[in-house]
Coordinates of C-alpha atoms and ligand atoms in Angstrom, one line a residue:
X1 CA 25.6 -27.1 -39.2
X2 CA 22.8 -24.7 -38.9
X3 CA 19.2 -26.6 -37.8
X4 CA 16.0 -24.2 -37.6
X5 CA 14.2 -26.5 -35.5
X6 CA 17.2 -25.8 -32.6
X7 CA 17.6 -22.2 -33.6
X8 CA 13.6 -21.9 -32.9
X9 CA 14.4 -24.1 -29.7
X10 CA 12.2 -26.7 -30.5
X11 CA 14.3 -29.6 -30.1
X12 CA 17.5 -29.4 -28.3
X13 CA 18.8 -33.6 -28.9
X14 CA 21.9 -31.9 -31.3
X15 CA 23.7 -30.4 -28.1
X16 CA 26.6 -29.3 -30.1
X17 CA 24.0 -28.0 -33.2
X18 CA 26.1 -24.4 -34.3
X19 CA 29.7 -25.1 -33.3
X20 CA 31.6 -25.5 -36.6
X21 CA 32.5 -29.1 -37.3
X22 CA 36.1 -28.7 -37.2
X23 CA 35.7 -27.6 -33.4
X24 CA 33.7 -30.6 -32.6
X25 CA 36.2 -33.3 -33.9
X26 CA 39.2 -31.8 -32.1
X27 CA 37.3 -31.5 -29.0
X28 CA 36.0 -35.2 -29.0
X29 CA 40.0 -36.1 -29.9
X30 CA 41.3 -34.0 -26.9
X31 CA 38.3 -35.6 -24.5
X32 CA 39.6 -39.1 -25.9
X33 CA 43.9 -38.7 -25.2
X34 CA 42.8 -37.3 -21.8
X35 CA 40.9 -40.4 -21.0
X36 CA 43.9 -42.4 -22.3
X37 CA 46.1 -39.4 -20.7
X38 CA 47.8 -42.2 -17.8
X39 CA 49.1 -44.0 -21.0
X40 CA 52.4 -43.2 -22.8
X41 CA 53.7 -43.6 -26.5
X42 CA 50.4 -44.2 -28.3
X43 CA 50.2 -43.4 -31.5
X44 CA 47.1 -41.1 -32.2
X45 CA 45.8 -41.7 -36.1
X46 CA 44.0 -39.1 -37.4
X47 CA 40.0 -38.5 -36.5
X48 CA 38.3 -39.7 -38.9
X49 CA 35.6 -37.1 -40.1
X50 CA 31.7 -38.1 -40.4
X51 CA 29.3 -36.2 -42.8
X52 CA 28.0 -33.3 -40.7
X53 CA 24.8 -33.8 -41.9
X54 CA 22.2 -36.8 -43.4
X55 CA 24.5 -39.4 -41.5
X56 CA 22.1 -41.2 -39.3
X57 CA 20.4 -44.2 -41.1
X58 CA 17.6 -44.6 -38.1
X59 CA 15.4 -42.1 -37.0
X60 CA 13.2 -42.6 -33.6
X61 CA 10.6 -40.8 -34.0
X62 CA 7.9 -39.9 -31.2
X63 CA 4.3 -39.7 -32.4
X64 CA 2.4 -37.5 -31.4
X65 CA -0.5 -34.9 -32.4
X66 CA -4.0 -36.5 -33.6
X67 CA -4.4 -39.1 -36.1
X68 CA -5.4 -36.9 -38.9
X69 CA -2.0 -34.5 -38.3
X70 CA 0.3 -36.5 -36.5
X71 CA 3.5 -35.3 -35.4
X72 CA 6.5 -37.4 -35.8
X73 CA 9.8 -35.8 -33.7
X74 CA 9.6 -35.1 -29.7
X75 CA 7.6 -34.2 -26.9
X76 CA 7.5 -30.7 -25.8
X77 CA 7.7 -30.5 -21.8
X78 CA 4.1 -30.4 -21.5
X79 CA 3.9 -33.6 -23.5
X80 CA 3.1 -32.7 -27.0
X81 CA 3.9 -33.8 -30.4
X82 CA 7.2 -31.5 -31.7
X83 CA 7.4 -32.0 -35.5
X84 CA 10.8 -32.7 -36.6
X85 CA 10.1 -34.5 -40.2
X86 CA 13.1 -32.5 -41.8
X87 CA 15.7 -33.4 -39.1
X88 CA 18.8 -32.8 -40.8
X89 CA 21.4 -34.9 -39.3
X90 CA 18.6 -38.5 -40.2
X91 CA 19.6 -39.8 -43.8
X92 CA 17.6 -37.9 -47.0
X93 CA 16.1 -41.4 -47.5
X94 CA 14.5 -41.2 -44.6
X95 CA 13.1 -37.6 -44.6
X96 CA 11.4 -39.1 -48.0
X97 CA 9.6 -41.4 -46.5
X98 CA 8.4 -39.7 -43.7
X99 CA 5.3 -38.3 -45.7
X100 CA 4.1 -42.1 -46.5
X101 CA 4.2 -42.9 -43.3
X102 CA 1.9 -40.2 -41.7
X103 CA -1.2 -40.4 -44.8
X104 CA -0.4 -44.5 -43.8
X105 CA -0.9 -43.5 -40.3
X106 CA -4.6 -41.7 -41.3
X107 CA -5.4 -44.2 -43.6
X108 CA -5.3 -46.8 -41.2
X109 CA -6.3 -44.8 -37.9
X110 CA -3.6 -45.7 -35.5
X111 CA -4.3 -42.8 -33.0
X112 CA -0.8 -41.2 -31.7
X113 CA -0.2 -42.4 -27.9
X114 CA -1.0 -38.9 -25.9
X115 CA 1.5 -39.1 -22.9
X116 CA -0.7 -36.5 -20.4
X117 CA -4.2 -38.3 -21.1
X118 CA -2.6 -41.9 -21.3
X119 CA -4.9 -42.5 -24.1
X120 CA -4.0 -43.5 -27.8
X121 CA -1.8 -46.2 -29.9
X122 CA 0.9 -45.2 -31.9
X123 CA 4.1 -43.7 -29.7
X124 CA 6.9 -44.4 -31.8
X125 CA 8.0 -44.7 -35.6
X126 CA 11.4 -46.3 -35.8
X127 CA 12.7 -46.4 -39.3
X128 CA 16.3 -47.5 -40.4
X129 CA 17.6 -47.1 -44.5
X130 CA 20.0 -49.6 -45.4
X131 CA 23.2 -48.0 -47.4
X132 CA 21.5 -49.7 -50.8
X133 CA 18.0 -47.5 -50.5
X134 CA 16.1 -50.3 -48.6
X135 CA 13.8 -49.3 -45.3
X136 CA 12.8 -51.3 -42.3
X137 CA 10.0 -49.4 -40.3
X138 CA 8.5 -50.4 -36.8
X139 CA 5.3 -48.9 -35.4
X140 CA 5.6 -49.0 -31.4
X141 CA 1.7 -49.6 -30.2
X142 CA 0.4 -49.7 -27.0
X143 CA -1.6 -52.7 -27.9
X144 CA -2.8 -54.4 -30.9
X145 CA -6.0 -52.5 -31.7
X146 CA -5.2 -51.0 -34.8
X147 CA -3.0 -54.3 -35.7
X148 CA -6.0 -55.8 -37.8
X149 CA -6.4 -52.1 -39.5
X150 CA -2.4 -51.8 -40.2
X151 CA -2.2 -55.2 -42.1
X152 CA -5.2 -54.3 -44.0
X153 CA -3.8 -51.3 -45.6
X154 CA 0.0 -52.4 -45.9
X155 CA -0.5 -53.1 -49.2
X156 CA -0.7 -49.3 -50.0
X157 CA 1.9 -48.1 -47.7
X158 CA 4.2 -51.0 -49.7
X159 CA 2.9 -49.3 -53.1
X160 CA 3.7 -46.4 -51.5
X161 CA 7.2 -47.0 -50.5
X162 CA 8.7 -49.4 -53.0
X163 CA 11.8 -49.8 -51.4
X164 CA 10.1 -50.9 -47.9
X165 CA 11.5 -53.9 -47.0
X166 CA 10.7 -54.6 -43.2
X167 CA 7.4 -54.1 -41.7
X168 CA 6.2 -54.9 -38.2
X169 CA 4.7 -54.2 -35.3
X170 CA 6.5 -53.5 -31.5
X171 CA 4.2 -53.6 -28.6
X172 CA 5.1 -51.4 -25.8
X173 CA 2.2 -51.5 -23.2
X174 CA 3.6 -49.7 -20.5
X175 CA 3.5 -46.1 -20.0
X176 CA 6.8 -45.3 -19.5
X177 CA 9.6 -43.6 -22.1
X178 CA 11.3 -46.6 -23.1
X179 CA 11.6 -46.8 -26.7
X180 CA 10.1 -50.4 -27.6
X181 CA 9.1 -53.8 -25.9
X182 CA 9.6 -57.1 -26.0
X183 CA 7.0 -58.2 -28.6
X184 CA 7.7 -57.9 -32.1
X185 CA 5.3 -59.1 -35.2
X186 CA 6.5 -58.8 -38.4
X187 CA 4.2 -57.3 -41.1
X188 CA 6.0 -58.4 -44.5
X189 CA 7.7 -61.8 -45.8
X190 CA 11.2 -60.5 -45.4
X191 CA 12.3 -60.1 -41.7
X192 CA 15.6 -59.0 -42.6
X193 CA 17.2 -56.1 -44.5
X194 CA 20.7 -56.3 -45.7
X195 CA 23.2 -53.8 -44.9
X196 CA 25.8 -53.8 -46.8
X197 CA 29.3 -52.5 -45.3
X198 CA 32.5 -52.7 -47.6
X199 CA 32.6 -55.8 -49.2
X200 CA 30.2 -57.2 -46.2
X201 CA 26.9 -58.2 -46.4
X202 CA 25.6 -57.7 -42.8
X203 CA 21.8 -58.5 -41.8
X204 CA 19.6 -56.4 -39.5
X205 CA 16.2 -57.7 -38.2
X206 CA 13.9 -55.2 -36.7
X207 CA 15.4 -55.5 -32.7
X208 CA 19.2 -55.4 -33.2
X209 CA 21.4 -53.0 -32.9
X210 CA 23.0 -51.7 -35.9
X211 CA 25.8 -48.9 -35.7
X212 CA 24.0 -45.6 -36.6
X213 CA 26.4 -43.9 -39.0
X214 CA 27.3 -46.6 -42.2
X215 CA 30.0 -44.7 -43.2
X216 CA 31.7 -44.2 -39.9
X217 CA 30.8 -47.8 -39.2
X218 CA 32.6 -49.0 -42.6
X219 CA 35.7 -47.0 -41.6
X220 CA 35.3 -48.6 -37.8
X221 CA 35.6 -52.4 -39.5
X222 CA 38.2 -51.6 -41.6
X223 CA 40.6 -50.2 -38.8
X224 CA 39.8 -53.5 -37.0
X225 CA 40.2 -55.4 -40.2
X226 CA 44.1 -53.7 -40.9
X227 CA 45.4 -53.7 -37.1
X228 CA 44.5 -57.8 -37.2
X229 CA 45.8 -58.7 -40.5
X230 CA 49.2 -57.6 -39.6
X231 CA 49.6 -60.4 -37.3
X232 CA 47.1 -63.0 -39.3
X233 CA 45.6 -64.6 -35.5
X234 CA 44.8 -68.0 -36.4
X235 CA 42.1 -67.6 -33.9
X236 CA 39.5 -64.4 -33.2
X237 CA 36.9 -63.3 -30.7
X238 CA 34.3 -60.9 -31.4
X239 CA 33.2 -60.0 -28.0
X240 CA 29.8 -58.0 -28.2
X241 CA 29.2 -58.6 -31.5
X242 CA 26.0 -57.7 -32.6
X243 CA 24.3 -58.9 -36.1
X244 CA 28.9 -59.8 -36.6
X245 CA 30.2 -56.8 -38.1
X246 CA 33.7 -57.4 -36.8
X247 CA 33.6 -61.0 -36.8
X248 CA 32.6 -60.7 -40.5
X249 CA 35.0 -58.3 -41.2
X250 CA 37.7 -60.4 -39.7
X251 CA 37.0 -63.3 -41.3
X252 CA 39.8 -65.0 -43.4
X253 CA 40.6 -68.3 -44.9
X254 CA 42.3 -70.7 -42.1
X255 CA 41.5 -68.3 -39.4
X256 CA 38.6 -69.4 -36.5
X257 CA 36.2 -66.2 -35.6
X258 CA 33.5 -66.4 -32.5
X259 CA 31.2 -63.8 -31.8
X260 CA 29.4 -63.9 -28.7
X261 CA 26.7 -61.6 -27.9
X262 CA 23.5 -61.5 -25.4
X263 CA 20.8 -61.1 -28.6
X264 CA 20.0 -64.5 -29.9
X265 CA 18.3 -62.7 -32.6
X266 CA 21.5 -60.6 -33.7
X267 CA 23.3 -64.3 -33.3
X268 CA 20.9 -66.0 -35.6
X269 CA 21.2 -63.2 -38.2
X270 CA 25.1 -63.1 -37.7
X271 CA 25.0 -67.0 -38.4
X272 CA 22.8 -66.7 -42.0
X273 CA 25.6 -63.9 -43.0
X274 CA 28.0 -66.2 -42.5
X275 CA 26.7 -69.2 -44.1
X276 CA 25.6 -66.6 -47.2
X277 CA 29.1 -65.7 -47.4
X278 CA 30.5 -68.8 -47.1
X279 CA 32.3 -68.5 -44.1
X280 CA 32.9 -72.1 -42.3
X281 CA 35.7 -70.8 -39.4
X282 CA 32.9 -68.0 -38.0
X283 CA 30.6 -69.0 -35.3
X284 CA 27.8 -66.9 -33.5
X285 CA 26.7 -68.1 -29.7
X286 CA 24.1 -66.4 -27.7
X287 CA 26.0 -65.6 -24.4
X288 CA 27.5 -63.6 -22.1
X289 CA 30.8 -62.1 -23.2
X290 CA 32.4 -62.2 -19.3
X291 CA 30.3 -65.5 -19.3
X292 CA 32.0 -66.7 -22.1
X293 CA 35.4 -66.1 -21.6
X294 CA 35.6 -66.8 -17.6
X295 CA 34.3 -70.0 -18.9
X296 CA 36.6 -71.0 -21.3
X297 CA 39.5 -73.4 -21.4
X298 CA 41.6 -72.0 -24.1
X299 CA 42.1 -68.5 -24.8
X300 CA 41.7 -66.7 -29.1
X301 CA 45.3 -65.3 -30.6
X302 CA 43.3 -61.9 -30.6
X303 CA 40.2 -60.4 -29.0
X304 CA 38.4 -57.8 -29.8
X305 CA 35.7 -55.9 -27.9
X306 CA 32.6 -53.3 -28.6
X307 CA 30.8 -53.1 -25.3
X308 CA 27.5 -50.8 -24.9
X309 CA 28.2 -47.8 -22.9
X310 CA 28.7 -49.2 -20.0
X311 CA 32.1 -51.1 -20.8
X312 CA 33.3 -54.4 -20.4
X313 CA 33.6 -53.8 -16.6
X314 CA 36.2 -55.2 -13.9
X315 CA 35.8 -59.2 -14.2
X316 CA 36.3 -59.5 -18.2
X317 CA 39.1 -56.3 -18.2
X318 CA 41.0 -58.9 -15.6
X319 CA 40.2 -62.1 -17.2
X320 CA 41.8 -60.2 -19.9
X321 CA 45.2 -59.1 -18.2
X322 CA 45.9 -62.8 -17.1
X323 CA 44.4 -64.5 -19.8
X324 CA 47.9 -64.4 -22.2
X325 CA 46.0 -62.6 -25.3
X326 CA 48.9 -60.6 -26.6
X327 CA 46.8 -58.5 -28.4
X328 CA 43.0 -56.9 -27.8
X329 CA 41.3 -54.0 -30.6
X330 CA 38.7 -52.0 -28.0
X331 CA 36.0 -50.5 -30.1
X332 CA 34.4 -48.1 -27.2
X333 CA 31.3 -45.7 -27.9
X334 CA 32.3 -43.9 -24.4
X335 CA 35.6 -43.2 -23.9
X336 CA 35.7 -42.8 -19.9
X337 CA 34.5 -46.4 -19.7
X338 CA 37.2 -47.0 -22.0
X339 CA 40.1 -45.4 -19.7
X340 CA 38.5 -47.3 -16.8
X341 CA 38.6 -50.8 -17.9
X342 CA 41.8 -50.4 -19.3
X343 CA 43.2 -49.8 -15.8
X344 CA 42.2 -53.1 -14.8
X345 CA 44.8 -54.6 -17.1
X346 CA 47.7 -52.8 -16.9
X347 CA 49.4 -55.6 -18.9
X348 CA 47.7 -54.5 -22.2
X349 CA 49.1 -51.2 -23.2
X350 CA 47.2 -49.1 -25.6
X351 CA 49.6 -48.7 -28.7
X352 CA 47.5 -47.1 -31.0
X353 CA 44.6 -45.3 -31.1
X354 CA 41.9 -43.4 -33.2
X355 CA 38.8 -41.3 -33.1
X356 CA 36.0 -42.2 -35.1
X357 CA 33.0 -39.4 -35.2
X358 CA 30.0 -42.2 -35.4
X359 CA 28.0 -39.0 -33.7
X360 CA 28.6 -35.3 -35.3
X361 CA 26.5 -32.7 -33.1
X362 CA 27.1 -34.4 -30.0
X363 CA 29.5 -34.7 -27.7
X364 CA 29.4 -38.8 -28.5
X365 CA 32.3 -40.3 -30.8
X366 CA 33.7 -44.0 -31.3
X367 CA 37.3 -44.9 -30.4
X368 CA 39.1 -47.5 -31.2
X369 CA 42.5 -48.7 -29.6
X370 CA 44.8 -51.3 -30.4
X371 CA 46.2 -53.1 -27.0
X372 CA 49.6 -55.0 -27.1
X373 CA 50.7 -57.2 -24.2
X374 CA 53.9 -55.6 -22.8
Ligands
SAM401 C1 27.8 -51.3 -29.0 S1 26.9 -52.7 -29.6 C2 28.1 -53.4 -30.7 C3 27.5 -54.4 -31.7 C4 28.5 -54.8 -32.8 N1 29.8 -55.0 -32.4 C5 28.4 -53.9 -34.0 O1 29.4 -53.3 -34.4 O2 27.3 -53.6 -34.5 C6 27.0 -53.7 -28.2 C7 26.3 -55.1 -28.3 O3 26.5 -55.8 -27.1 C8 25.4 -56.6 -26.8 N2 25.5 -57.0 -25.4 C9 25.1 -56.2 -24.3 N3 25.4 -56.8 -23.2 C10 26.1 -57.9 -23.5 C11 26.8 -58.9 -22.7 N4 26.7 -58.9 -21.4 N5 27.4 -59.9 -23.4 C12 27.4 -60.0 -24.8 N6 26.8 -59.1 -25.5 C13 26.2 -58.0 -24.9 C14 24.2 -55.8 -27.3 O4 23.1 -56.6 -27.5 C15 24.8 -55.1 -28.5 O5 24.5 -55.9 -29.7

């Protein structure tokens, strides 16, 4: 993929940005069978391929510039607003509402935070498309100064955006670059969008995580969905589950699903899909995944896991070995984790394994692995 905003250097994020797709995929497959490398006989399914471009369905954008020509992109070194409205790997939809959003941003006066001078409001736009059109945007203020001025003129930004959704407000007082803080005020009735993945209706509200590449995030559940259907567990954990896009996905009549996960907001979404979808055997709880499982007295048929980054780390990899699960599905957005934890349970051997690109023009990918007791 060719981008003119890294060819001019003006935003380096993309660190594989030129190198033709094909290279990418068989570079991220190679990183992932040497991270599995101590294993034998795995079976490697083929990569599955993402869009190169228009795949993301959230963009983050900084705000910068002045509040009657906002910038909505980076920060240069210095500090400054980098304009990067026509990213090309953030979804069409969201490059079209881009221009709403900065005439909302003068209409209302919500001054762009300026990092050097420590002065302003505004420091990030966060705006997520679902897969049917819909939009969710956040503004990320310093305070709520402009909060009186931003309801006041929703109303046009709504006109202006039909298909906006989910409004609010994140307040992120501290001047330091993290993306959002811990107080959220929702702007518009709805507080959730629907996401709608195969024949799953998912929920996102505006501060859980939601996989960034639908597509790739369809093709994800459905692996998970196939490897666990061919031995029908009467019982299912979802370990790290997010707003339940495994748990949902894994769903089946006679057959008892628990996701856990840290976010009690992901949970309580997680819980309304369920009930929407009619799905009595799948519960949600609010917990700690090692928390949960050193805890408990009898173990699921099947478990399946989708840590953050970091992994699921030494104490749940060995609850796992002696635990007697025969079977585990690792969903793992960083691989080396992945071959780490997986040597704390020697018992559970990966048998199959696959490559999903969640993230073209990066060295980051998704992997998921099928581990059988031997
Ligand atoms: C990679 S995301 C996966 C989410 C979900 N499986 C999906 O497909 O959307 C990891 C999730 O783990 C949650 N999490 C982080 N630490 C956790 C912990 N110690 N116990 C349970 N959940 C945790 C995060 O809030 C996040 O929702």
């Amino acid at each position: 993929m060719q981008c003119d905003y890294f060819d001019a250097g003006l935003c380096r994020s993309c660190t594989l940005m030129g190198v033709p797709y094909g290279e990418q995929l068989a570079a991220k497959e190679a990183h992932c069978r040497e991270q599995l490398a101590a294993h034998e006989g795995i079976t490697w399914l083929p990569a599955v391929a993402s869009a190169e471009r228009g795949f993301r369905n959230k963009a983050k954008m900084v705000v910068g510039g002045t509040v009657d020509a906002p910038t909505l992109g980076i920060l240069d070194a210095a500090g400054h607003g980098v304009d990067l409205q026509r990213c090309g790997v953030c979804d069409p939809g969201l490059h079209a509402a881009f221009p709403a959003l900065v005439d909302f941003i003068r209409l209302a006066r919500i001054q762009p935070y300026d990092v050097p001078a420590r002065r302003g409001e505004l420091k990030h736009l966060l705006v997520t498309i679902s897969p049917d059109g819909e939009l969710m945007v956040r503004f990320v203020l310093r305070s709520q100064e402009s909060l009186s001025r931003i309801r006041k003129h929703l109303a046009t930004l709504l006109a202006a955006l039909p298909n906006l959704v989910v409004a609010s407000v994140n307040l992120q007082p501290e001047h330091k670059a993290v993306l959002e803080g811990a107080d959220e005020i929702v702007l518009t009735e709805r507080q959730t969008m629907r996401m709608r993945v195969n024949d799953v209706e998912l929920g996102l509200r505006s501060r859980s995580f939601f996989q960034t590449n639908t597509p790739i995030a369809a093709a994800l559940y459905a692996q998970a969905r196939e490897w666990v259907a061919e031995t029908a567990p009467a019982s299912v954990w979802d370990l790290y589950c997010g707003v339940g896009g495994f748990a949902l996905h894994l769903a089946a009549p006679g057959r008892e699903v628990v996701g856990i996960e840290t976010s009690a907001e992901a949970v309580r979404t997680a819980e309304r899909s369920a009930a929407e979808a009619g799905l009595p055997g799948t519960r949600f709880l609010a917990d700690d995944a090692t928390a949960f499982a050193l805890a408990s007295t009898v173990p699921p048929e099947l478990v399946l896991v989708n840590p953050p980054r970091r992994g699921i780390g030494t104490a749940l990899a060995e609850w796992l070995e002696r635990s007697g699960v025969e079977r585990v599905v690792y969903s793992s957005c960083n691989a080396v984790t992945l071959g780490r934890d997986l040597r704390s349970m020697p018992s559970l051997r990966p048998t199959r394994a696959r490559v999903l690109d969640m993230f073209p023009q990066t060295n980051h990918y998704e992997a998921i692995t099928l581990l059988e007791r031997a």
